[in-house]
Short mmCIF file of C-alpha atoms in Angstrom, two decimals:
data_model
loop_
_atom_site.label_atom_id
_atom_site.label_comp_id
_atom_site.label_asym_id
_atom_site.label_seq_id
_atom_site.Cartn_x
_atom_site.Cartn_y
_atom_site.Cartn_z
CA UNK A 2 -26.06 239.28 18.73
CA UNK A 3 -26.96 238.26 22.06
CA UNK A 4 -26.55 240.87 25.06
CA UNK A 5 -23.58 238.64 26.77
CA UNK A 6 -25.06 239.57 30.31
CA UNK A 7 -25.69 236.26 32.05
CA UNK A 8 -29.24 237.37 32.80
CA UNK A 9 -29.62 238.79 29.08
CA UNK A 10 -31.00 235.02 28.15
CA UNK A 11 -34.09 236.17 29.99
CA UNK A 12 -34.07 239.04 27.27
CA UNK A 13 -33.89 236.38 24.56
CA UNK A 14 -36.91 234.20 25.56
CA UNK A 15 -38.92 237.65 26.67
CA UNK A 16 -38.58 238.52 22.70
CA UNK A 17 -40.85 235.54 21.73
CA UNK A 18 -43.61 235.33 24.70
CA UNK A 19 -46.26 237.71 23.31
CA UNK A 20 -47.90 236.58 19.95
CA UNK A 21 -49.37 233.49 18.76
CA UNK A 22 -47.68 230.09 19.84
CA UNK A 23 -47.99 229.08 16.79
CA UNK A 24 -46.53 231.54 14.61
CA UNK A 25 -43.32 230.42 13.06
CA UNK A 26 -39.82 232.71 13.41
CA UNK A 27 -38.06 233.43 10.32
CA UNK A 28 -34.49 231.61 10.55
CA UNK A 29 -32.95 234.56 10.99
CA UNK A 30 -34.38 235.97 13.83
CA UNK A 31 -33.82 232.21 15.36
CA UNK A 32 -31.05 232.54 18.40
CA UNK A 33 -29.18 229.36 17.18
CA UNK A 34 -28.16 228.78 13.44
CA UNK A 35 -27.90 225.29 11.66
CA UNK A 36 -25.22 223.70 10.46
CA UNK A 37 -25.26 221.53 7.41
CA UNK A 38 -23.38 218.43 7.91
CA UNK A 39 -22.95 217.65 3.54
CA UNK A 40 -22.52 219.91 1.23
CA UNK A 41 -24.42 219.16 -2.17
CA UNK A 42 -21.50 218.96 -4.63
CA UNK A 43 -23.90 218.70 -7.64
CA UNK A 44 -21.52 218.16 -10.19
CA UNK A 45 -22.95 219.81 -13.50
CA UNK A 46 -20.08 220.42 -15.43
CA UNK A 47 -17.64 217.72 -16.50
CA UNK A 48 -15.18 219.71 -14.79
CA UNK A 49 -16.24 219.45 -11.18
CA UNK A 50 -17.68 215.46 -11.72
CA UNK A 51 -15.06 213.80 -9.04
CA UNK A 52 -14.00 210.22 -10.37
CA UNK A 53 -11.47 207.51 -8.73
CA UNK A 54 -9.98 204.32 -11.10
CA UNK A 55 -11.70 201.24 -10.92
CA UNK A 56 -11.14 198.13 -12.55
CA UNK A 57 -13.36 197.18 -15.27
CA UNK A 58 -13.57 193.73 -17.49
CA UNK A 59 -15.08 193.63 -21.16
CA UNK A 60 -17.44 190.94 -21.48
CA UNK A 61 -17.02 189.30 -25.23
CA UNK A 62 -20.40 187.53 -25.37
CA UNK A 63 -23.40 189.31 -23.87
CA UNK A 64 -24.83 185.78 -22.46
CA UNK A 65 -21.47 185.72 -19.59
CA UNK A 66 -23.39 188.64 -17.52
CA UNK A 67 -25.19 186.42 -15.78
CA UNK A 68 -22.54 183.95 -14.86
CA UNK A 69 -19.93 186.95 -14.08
CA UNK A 70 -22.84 188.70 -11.85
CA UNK A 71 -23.17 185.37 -9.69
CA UNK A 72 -19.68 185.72 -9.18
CA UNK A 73 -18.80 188.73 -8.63
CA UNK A 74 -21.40 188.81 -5.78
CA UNK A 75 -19.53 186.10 -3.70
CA UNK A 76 -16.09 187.21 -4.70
CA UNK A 77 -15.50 189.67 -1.75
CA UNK A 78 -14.42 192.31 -4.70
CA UNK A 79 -17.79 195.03 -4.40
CA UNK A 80 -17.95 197.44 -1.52
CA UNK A 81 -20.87 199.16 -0.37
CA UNK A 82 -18.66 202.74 -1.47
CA UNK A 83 -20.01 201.37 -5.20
CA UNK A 84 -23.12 201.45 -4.66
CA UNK A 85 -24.70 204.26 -6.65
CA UNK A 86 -22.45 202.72 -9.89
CA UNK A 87 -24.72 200.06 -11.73
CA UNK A 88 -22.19 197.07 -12.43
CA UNK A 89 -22.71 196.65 -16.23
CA UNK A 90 -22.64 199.16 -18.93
CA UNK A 91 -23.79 198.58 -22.24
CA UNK A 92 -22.01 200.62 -25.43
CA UNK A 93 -23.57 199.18 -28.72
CA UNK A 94 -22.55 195.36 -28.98
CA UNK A 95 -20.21 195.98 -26.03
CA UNK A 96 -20.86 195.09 -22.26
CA UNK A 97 -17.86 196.10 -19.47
CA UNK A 98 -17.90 194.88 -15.69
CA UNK A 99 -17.14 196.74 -12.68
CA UNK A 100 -15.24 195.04 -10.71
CA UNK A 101 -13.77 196.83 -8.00
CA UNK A 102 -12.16 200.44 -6.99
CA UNK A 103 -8.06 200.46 -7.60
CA UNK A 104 -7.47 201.81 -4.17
CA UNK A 105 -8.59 198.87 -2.41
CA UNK A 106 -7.50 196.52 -5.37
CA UNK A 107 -4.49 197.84 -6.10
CA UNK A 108 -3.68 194.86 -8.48
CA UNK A 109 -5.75 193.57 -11.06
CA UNK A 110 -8.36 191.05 -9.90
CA UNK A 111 -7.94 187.07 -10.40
CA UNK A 112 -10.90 186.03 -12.71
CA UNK A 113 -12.55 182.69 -12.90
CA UNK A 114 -10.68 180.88 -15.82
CA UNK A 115 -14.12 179.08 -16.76
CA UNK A 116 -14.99 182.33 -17.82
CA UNK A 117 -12.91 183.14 -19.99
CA UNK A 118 -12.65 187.12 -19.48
CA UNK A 119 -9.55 189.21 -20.75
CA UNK A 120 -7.95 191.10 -18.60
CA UNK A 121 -9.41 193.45 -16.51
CA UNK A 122 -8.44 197.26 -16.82
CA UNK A 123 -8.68 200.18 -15.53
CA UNK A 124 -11.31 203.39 -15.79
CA UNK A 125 -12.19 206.49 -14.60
CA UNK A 126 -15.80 206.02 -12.78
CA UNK A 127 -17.75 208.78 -10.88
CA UNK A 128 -16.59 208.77 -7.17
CA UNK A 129 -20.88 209.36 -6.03
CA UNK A 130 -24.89 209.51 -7.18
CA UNK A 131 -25.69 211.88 -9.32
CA UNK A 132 -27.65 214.39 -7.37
CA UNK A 133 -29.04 216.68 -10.56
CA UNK A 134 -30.06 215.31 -14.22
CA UNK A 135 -27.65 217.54 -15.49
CA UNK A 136 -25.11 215.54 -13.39
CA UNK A 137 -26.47 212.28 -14.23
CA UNK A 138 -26.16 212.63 -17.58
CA UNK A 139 -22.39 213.91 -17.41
CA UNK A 140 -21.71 210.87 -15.48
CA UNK A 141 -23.23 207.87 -17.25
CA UNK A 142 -20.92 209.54 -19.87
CA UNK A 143 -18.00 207.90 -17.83
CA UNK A 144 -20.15 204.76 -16.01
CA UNK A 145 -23.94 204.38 -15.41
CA UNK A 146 -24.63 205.87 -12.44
CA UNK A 147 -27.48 206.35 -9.95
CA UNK A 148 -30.04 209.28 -9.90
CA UNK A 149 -30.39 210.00 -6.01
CA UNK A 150 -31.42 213.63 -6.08
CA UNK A 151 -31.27 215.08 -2.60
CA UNK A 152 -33.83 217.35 -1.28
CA UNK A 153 -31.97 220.95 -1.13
CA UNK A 154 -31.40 221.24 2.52
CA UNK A 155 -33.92 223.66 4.43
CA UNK A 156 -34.19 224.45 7.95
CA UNK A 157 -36.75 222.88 10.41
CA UNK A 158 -39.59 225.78 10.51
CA UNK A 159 -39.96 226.80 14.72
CA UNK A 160 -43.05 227.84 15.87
CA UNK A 161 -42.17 230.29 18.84
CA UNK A 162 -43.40 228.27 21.51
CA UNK A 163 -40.76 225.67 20.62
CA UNK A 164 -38.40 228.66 20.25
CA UNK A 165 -39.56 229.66 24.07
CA UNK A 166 -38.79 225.87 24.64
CA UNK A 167 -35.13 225.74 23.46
CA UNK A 168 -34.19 229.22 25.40
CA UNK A 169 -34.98 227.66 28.17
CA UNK A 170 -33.18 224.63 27.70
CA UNK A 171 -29.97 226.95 26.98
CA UNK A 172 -31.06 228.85 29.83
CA UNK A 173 -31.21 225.48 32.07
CA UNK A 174 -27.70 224.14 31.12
CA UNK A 175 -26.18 227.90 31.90
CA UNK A 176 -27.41 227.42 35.20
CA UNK A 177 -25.94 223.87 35.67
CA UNK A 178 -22.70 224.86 34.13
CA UNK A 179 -22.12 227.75 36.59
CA UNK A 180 -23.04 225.25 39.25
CA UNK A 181 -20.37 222.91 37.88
CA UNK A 182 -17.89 225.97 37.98
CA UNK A 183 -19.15 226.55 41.85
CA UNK A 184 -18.27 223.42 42.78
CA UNK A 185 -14.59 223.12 41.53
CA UNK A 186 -15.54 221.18 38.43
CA UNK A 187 -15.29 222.17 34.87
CA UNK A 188 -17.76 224.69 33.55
CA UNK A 189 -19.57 222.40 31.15
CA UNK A 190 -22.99 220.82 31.24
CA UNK A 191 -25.51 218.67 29.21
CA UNK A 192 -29.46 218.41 29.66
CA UNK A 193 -31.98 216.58 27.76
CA UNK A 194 -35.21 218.30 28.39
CA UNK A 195 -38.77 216.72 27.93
CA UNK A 196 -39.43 216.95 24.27
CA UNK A 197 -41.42 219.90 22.76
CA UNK A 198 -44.06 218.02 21.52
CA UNK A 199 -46.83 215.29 23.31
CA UNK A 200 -46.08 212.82 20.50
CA UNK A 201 -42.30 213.17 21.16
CA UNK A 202 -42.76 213.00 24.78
CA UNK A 203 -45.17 209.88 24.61
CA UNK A 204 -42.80 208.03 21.89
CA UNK A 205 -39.45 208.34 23.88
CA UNK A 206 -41.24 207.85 27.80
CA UNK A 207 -38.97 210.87 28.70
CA UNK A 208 -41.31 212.52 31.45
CA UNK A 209 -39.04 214.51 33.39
CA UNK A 210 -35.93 216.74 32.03
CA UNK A 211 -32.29 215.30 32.79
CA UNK A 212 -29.14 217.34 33.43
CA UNK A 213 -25.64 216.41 34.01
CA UNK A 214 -22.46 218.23 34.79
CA UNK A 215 -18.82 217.39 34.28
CA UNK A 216 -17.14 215.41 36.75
CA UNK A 217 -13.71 215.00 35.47
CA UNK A 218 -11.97 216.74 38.48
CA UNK A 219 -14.21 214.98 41.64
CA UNK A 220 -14.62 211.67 39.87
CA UNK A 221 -10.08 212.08 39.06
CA UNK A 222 -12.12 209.91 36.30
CA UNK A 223 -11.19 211.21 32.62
CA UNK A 224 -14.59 209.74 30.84
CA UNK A 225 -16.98 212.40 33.04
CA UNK A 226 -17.65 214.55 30.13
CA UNK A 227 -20.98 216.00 30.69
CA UNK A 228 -22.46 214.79 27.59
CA UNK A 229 -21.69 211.21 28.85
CA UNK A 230 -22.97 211.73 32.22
CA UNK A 231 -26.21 212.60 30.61
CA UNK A 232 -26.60 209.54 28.46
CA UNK A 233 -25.77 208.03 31.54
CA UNK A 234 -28.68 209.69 33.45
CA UNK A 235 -30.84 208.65 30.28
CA UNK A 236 -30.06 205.29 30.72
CA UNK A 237 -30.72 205.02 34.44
CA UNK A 238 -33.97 206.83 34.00
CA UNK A 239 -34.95 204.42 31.42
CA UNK A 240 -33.61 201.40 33.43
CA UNK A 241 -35.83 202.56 36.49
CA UNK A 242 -39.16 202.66 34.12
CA UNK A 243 -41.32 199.02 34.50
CA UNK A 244 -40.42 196.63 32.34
CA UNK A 245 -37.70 198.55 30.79
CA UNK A 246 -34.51 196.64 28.69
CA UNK A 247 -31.67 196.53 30.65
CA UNK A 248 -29.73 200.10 28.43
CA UNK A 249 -26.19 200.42 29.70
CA UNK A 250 -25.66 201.88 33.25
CA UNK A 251 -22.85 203.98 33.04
CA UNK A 252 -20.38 206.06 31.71
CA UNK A 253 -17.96 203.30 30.70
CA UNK A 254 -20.52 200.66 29.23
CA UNK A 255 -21.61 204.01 27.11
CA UNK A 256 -18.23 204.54 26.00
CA UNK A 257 -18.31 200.52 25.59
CA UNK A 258 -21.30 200.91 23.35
CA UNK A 259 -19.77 203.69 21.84
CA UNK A 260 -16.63 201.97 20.66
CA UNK A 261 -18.27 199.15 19.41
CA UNK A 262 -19.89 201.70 17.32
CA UNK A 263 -16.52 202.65 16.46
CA UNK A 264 -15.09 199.78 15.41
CA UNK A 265 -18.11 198.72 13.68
CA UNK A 266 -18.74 195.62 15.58
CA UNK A 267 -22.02 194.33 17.35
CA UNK A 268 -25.15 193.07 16.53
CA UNK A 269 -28.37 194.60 15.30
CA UNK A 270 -29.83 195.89 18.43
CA UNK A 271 -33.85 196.67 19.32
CA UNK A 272 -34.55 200.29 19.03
CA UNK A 273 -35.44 200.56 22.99
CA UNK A 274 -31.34 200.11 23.53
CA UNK A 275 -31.06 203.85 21.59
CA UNK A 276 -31.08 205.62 24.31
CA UNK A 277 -32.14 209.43 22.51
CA UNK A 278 -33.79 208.14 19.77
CA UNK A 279 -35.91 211.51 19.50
CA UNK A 280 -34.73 213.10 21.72
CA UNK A 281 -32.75 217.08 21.76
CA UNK A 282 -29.34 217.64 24.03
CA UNK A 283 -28.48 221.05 24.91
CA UNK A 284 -24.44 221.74 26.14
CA UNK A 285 -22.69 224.29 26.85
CA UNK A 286 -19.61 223.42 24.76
CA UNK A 287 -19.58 221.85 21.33
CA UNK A 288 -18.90 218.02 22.19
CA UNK A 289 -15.70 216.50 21.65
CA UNK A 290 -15.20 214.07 19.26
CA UNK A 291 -15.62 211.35 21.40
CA UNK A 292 -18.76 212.63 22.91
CA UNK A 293 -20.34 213.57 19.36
CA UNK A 294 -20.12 209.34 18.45
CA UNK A 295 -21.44 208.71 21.74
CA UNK A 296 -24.71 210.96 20.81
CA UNK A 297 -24.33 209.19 17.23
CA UNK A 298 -24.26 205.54 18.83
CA UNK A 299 -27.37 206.79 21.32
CA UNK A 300 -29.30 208.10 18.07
CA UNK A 301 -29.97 211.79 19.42
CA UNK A 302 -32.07 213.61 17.04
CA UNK A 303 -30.70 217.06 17.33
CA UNK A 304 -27.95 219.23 19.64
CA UNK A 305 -27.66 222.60 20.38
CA UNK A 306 -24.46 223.90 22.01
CA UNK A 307 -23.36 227.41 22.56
CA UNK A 308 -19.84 227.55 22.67
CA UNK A 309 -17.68 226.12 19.40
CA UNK A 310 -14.52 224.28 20.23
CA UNK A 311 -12.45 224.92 17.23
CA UNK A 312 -9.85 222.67 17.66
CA UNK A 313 -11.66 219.58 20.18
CA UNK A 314 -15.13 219.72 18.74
CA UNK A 315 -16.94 216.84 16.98
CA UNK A 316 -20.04 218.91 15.93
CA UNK A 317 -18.41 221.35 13.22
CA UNK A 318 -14.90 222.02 15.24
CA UNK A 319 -11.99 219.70 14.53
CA UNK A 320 -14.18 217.33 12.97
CA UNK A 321 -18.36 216.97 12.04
CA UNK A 322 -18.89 213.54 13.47
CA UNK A 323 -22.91 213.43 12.03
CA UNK A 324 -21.49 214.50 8.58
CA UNK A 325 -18.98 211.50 7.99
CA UNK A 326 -19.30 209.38 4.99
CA UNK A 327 -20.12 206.09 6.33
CA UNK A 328 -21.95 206.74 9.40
CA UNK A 329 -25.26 205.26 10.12
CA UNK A 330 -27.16 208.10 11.77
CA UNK A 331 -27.01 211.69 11.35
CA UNK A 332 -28.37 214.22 13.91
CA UNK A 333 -28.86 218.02 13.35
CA UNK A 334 -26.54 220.29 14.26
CA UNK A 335 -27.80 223.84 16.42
CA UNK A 336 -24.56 226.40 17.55
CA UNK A 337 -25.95 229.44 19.72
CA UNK A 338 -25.19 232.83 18.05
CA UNK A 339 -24.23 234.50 20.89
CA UNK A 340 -21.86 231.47 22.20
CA UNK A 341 -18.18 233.20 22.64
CA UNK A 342 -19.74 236.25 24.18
CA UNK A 343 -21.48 233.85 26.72
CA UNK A 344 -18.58 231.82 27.62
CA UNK A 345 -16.56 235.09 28.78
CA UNK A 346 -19.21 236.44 30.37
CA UNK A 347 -20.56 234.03 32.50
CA UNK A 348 -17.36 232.22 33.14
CA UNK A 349 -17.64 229.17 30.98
CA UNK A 350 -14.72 229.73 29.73
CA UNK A 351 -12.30 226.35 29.05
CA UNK A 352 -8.95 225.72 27.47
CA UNK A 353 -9.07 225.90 23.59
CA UNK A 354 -7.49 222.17 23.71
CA UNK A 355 -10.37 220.85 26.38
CA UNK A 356 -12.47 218.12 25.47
CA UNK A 357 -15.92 219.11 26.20
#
């Protein structure tokens, strides 16, 4: 565990300046741990195979699959939640539709009287992919299903001159945090340093570091979180660059874009309007859950915080906003071993109900 002395973080990045850059630090000597946003429920006993109904129609003559395919695809019945079920199976001389799940059909479904179906019923089908073979072949036992193996989740190996990089990013935000705290504000802060790596850096055009406090109190403003005055400052910086798209401003067309996100509206947008696509963010409090979709909407590659908020936090607190079934971008996850320690010590302390 960390030394909680304020100045101890200077201990911290001292333990990785001598040796080779390059040399990579065993995860567990790492100052941060990762969270895994999904656990891999693999399934391989019949036992442990989740399943949900679904309604189901037996097709009597083999030649109707095409006909029932065509309209089943303009019927409004599949949801994208089906997608690792394939929508026939085959037993001998028999062939059975999927139609649709029970719990957002809860009767059965009209069918086409040209066709000339029975009536549909009901079955249990496999609530997700099959993630092992052992799995998959447990499942098709119930309804084909999809082989999608995931790769076993293993942490990002860190050389130690990113290591020395990300200390002082923690190291930064301290500083900005106490500043905050100086100035009457709360203790929380957000920076988005220049990225670790020239690709990274030449990729995102990020070529100075950013840093934002909170400015709930002086602003009498309840939307200053720190995290969204720093996509803020991100999207000034890249508003000021020649011949840059016009990214949103401020706080409130962020939270704009960020309940659009939300509610799942909005166009398809060109990748320049992401505003930390690549990029890290480094707070001093686990973001709240409204913050966490705002990094989500802005497509941040990775966070590192160093103090969990059990019961406000979007990163792994009250909720794991990345982790979410549904969401269309994940970011990694980095919590600061030493955080509690830190936020006695150097007075970074907050209510256990603040959003951060």
């Amino acid at each position: 565990m960390l030394d909680p002395d304020p100045d101890s973080l200077e201990e911290v990045v001292g333990r990785f300046i001598d040796g080779d850059l390059d040399d990579l630090i065993p995860e567990e000597n790492l100052p941060f741990t990762h969270l895994k946003l999904v656990q891999d429920e693999e399934e391989e006993v019949m036992s442990a195979v989740r399943t949900e109904q679904a309604w189901v129609v037996a097709l009597p003559d083999p030649k109707q699959a095409a006909d029932t395919l065509k309209w089943l695809k303009i019927s409004g019945l599949e949801t994208a939640d089906m997608d690792h079920l394939k929508r026939i199976r085959k037993q001998s001389s028999q062939m059975t539709l999927l139609l649709t799940y029970t719990r957002t059909h809860p009767s059965p479904p009209s069918l086409p009287p040209a066709l000339a179906l029975p009536a549909p019923y009901t079955l249990l089908v496999p609530r997700s992919a099959a993630l092992t073979q052992t799995s998959l072949q447990l499942k098709n036992t119930l309804w084909p299903t999809v082989y999608a193996p995931r790769r076993k989740h293993e942490a990002e190996p860190w050389a130690r001159a990113r290591v020395q990089w990300a200390c002082a990013a923690m190291r930064r935000v301290v500083q900005e945090a106490r500043a905050a705290r100086a100035r009457g504000e709360l203790p929380i802060a957000a920076y988005v340093p220049v990225p670790h790596d020239d690709e990274t850096r030449a990729a995102t055009q990020l070529s100075k570091p950013l840093i934002a406090g909170d400015t709930r109190v002086s602003a009498a403003h309840p939307l200053r979180h720190a995290v969204l005055n720093a996509i803020r400052a991100v999207a000034e910086y890249r508003a000021a660059l020649p011949d840059a798209s016009p990214p949103p401003a401020s706080a409130d067309a962020v939270s704009e874009d960020m309940r659009e996100a939300c509610e799942g509206g909005g166009a398809t947008r060109n990748g320049t309007h992401y505003l930390l696509t690549s990029l890290t963010l480094f707070t001093t409090h686990e973001p709240c859950i409204m913050c966490s979709m705002a990094l989500l909407h802005s497509r941040v590659k990775e966070v590192f915080y160093l103090i969990p908020m059990d019961k406000t936090g979007g990163c792994g607190g009250a909720a794991c906003v990345p982790g979410l079934k549904g969401v269309n971008h994940r970011y990694a996850i980095n919590r600061w071993r030493a955080g509690r320690d830190w936020a006695v010590e150097c007075g970074l302390e907050v209510g256990p109900g603040t959003d951060a």
